Short mmCIF file of C-alpha atoms in Angstrom, two decimals:
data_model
loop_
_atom_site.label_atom_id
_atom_site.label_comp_id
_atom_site.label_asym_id
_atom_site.label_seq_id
_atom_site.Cartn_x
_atom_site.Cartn_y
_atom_site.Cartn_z
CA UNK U 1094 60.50 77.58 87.15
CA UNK U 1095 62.30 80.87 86.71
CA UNK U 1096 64.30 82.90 88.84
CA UNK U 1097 65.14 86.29 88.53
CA UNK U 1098 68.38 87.78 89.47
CA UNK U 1099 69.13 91.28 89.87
CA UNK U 1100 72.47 92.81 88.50
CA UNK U 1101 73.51 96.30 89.48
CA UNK U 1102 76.59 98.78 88.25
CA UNK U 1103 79.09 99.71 90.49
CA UNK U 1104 78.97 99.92 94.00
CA UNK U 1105 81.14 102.70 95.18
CA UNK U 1106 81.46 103.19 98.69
CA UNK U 1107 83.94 105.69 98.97
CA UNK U 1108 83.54 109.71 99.07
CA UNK U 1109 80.32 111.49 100.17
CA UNK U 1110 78.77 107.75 100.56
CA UNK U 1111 81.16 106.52 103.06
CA UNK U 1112 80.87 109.55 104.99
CA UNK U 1113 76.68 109.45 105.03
CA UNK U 1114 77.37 106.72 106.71
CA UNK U 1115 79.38 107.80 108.96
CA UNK U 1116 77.57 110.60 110.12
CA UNK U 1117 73.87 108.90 110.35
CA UNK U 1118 75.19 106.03 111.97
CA UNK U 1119 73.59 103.98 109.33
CA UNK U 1120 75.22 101.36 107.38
CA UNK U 1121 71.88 101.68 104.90
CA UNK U 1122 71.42 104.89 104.35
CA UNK U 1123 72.59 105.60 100.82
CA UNK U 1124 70.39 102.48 99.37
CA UNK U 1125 67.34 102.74 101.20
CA UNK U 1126 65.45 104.18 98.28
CA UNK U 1127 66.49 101.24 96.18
CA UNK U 1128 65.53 98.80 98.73
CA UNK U 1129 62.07 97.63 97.15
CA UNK U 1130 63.72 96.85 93.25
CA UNK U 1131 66.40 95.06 94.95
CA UNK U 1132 64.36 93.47 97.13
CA UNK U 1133 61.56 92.33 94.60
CA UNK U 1134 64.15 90.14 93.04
CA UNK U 1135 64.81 86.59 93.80
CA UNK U 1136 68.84 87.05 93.50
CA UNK U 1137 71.20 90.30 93.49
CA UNK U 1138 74.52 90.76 92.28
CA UNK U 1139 76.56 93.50 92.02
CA UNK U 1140 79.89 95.55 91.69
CA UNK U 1141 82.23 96.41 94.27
CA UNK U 1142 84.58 98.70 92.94
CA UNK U 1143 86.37 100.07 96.20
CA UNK U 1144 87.83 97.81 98.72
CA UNK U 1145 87.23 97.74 101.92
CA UNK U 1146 90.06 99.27 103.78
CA UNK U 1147 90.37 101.13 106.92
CA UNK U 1148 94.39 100.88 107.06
CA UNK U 1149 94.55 102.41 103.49
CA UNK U 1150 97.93 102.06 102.80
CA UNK U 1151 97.79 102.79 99.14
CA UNK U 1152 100.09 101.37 96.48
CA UNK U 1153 101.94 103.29 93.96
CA UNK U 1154 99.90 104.72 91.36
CA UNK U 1155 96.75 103.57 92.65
CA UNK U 1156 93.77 105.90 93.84
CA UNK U 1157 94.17 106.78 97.34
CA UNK U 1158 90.63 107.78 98.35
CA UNK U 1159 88.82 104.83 96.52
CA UNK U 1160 88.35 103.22 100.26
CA UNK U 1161 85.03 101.76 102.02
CA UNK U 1162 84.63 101.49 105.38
CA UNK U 1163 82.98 97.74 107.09
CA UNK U 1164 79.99 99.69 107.21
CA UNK U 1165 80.06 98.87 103.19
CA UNK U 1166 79.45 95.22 103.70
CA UNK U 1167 76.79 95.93 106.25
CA UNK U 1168 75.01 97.60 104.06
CA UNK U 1169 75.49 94.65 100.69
CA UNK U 1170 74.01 92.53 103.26
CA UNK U 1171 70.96 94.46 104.99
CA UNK U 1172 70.14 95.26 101.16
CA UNK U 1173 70.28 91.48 100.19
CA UNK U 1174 73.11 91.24 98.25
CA UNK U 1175 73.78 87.47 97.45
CA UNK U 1176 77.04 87.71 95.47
CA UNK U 1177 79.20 90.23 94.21
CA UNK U 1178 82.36 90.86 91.58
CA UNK U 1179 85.73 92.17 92.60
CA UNK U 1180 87.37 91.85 89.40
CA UNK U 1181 88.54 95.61 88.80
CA UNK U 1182 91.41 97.72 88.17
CA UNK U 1183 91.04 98.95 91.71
CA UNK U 1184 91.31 95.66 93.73
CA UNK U 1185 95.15 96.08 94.41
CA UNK U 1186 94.70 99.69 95.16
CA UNK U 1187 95.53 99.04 98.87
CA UNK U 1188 97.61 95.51 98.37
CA UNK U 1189 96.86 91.45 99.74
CA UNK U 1190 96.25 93.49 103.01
CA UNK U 1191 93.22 96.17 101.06
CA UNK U 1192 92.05 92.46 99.46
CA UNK U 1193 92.49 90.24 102.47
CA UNK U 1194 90.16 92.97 104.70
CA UNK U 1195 87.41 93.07 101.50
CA UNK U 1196 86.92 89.37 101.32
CA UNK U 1197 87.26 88.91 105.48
CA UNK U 1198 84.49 91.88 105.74
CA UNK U 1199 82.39 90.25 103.15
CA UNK U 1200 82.48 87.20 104.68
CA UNK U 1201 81.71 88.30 108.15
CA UNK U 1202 78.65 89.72 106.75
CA UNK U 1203 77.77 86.60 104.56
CA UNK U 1204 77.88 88.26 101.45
CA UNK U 1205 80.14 86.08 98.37
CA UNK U 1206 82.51 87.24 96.29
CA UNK U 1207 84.00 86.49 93.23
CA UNK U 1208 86.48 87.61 90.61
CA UNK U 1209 89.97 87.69 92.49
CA UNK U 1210 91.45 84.33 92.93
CA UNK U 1211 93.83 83.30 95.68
CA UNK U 1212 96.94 81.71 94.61
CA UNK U 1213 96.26 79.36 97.26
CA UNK U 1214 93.16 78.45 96.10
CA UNK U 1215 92.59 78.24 92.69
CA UNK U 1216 89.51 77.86 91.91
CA UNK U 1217 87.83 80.72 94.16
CA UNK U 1218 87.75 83.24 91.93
CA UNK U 1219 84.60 81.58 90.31
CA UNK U 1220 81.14 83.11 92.21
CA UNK U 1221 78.55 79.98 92.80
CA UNK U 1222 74.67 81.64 93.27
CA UNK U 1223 71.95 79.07 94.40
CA UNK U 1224 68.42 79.44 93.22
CA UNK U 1225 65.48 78.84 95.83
CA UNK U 1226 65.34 75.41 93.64
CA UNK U 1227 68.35 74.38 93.95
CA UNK U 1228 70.00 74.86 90.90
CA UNK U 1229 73.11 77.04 90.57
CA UNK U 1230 74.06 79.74 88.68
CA UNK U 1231 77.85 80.37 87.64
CA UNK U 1232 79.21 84.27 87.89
CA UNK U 1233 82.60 84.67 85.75
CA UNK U 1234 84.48 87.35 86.56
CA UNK U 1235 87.10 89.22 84.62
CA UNK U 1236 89.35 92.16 84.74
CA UNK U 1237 90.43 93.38 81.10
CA UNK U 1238 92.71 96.09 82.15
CA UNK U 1239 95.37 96.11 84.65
CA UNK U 1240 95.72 93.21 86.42
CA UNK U 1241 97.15 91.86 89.99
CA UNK U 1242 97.85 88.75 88.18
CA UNK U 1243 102.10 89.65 89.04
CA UNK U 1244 104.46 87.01 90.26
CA UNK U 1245 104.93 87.06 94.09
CA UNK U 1246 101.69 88.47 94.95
CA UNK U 1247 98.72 85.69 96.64
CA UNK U 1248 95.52 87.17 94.51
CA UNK U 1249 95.42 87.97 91.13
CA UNK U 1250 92.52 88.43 88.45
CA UNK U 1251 91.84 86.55 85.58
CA UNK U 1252 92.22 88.01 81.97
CA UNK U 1253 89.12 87.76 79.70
CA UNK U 1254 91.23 85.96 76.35
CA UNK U 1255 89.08 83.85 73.70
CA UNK U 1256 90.87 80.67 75.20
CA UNK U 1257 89.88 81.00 78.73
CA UNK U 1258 86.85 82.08 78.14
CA UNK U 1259 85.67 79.04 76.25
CA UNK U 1260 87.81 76.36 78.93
CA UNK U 1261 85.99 78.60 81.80
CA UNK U 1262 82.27 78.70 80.48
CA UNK U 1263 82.74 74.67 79.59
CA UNK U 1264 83.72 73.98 83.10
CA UNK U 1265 80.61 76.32 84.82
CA UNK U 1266 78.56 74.40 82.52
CA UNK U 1267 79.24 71.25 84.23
CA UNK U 1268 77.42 71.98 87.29
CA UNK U 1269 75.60 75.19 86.67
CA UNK U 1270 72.44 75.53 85.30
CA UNK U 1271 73.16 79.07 84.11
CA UNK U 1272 76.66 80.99 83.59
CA UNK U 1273 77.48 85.11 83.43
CA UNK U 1274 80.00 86.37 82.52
CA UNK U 1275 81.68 89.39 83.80
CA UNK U 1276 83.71 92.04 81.79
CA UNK U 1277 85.56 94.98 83.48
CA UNK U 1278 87.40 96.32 80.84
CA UNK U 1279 87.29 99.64 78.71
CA UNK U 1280 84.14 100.65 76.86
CA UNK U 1281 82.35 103.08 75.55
CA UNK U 1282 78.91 103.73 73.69
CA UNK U 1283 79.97 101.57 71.12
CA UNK U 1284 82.03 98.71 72.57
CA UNK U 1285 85.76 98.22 70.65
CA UNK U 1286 86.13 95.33 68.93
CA UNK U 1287 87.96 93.28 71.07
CA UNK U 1288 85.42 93.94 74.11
CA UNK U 1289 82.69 93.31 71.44
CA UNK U 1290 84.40 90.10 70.47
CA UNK U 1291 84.75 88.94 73.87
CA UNK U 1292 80.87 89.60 74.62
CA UNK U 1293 79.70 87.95 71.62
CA UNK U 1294 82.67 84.89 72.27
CA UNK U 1295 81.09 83.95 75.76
CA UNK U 1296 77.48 83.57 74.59
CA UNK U 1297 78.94 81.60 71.95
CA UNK U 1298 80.38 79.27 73.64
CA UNK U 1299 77.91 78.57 76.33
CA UNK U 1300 77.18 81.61 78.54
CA UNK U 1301 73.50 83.13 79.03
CA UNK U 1302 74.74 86.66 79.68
CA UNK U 1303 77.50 88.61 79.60
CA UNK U 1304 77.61 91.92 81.61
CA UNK U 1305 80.38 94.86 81.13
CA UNK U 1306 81.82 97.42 84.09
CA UNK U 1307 84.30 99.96 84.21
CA UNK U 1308 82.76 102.80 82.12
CA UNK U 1309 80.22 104.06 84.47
CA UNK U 1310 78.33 104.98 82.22
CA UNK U 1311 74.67 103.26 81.11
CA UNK U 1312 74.63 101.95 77.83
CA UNK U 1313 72.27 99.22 75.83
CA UNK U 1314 71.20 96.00 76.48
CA UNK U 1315 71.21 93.58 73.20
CA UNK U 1316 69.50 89.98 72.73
CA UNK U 1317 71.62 87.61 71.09
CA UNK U 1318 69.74 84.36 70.46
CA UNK U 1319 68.61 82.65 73.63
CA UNK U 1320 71.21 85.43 75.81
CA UNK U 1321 71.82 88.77 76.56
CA UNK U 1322 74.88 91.29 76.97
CA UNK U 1323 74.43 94.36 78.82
CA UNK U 1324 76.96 97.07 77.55
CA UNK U 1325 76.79 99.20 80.75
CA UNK U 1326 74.67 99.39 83.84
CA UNK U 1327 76.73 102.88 84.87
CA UNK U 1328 76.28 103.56 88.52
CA UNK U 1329 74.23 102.06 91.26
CA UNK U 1330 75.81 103.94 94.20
CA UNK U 1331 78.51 106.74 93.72
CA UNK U 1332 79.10 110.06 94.94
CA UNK U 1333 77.81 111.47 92.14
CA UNK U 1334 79.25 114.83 92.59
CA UNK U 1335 82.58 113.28 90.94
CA UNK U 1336 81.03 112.35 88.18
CA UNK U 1337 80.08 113.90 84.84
CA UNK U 1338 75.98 114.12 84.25
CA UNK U 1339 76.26 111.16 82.08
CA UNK U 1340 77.97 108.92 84.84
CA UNK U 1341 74.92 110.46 87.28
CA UNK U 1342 72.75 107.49 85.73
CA UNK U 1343 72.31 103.92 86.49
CA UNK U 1344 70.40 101.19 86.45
CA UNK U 1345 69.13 97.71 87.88
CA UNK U 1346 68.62 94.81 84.99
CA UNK U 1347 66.20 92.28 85.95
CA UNK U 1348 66.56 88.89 84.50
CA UNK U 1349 64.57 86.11 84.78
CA UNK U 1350 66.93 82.87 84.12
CA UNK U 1351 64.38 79.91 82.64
CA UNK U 1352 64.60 76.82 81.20
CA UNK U 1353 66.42 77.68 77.74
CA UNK U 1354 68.55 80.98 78.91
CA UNK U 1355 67.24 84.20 79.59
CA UNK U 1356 63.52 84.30 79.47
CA UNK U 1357 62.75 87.79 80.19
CA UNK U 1358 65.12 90.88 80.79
CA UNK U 1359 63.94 94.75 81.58
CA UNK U 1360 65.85 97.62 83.42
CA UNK U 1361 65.20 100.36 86.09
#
């Protein structure tokens, strides 16, 4: 029996999207047209690329108005998000306090998370989706760029090299009946050869899918035997009014996960 799981680009909460909700009063209001597609999948995962930080007390060099508000993981959850990925260069734009509020928001909301690992607990970066028969679905998340992985702080991201990769996807195979893996790193219409290696890598050693974030921008979706990388899925919710026309588009991929991989994949 398949399942399908919906994957989305980033999630961007901050700007003229934080303030719509603000002003209706409604957590939902900037996904409400998406509601049905999201909705008419068994599964949904997506990016969060702001935190969720009312204190906002930026750190150097970071991007001060990248924040969402709680109403951010009000909406993930009225809309049926099941899971999504932190792993970005903007989860230590506010600090352990801008990533302590994200998770604690999520949470209350009962929406998972994945991608930054606690130093205290090791093994929660990794994102664990179950099916509606029981089997479970592994979600490896990565951050190629800058990374909080610095002595002295409690979270940190893990780096997508060829050597964790393969240990990582191993261990998810062990007790999940599918693994994705997550890239945020640099990329462009044609990927550069280390993001291309580290696509191709992942299937190779075990993973059904590999998605890539961080360019905004929508790019293609290749088959690769039984698997599938998606180059780009751009936006899924920004203000769009900071964004070039070609960061304006996004999209939802649909996968349905079967027996031997990926059975089926299209996107809206």
């Amino acid at each position: 029996m398949s399942v399908v799981v919906g994957f989305t680009g980033d999630l961007m909460f901050s700007h003229r999207v934080r303030e719509l909700q603000a002003t209706s009063g409604d957590a939902l209001a900037p996904l409400v047209s998406v509601l049905p597609m999201l909705r008419a999948c068994d599964l949904r995962v997506g990016h969060l690329e702001t935190p969720i930080s009312e204190a906002r007390r930026v750190v150097p060099g970071a991007r001060a108005d990248y924040w969402a508000a709680p109403a951010a993981a009000d909406a993930l959850a009225e809309a049926g998000f099941d899971l999504v990925t932190l792993a970005g260069n903007h989860a230590w734009d506010f600090g352990a306090e801008g990533v302590d509020t994200t998770l604690a928001e999520l949470a209350r909301v009962g929406v998972s998370a994945c991608g930054i690992e606690s130093v205290a607990d090791p093994g929660s970066w990794v994102g664990r989706l179950e099916t509606p028969s029981g089997a479970f679905l592994a979600v490896l998340a990565y951050c190629g760029m800058r990374t909080v992985a610095v002595d002295g702080r409690p979270y940190r991201t893990r780096s997508p090299d060829l050597a964790a990769l393969t240990r990582d996807v191993a261990e998810a195979r062990a007790w999940a009946r599918h693994v994705i893996v997550v890239l945020h790193e640099v990329s462009a219409e044609v990927p550069p050869p280390e993001l291309e290696a580290r696509a191709r890598h992942s299937l190779a050693t075990g993973a059904d899918l590999v998605i890539v974030h961080h360019a905004h921008v929508l790019s293609g979706i290749e088959r690769v035997g039984p698997g599938a990388i998606a180059w780009g899925l751009g936006n899924f919710l920004a203000a769009t009014n900071n964004f070039a026309p070609e960061r304006r588009r996004g999209g939802l991929l649909r996968v349905a996960f079967g027996e031997h991989g990926v059975e089926a994949i299209d996107l809206i």
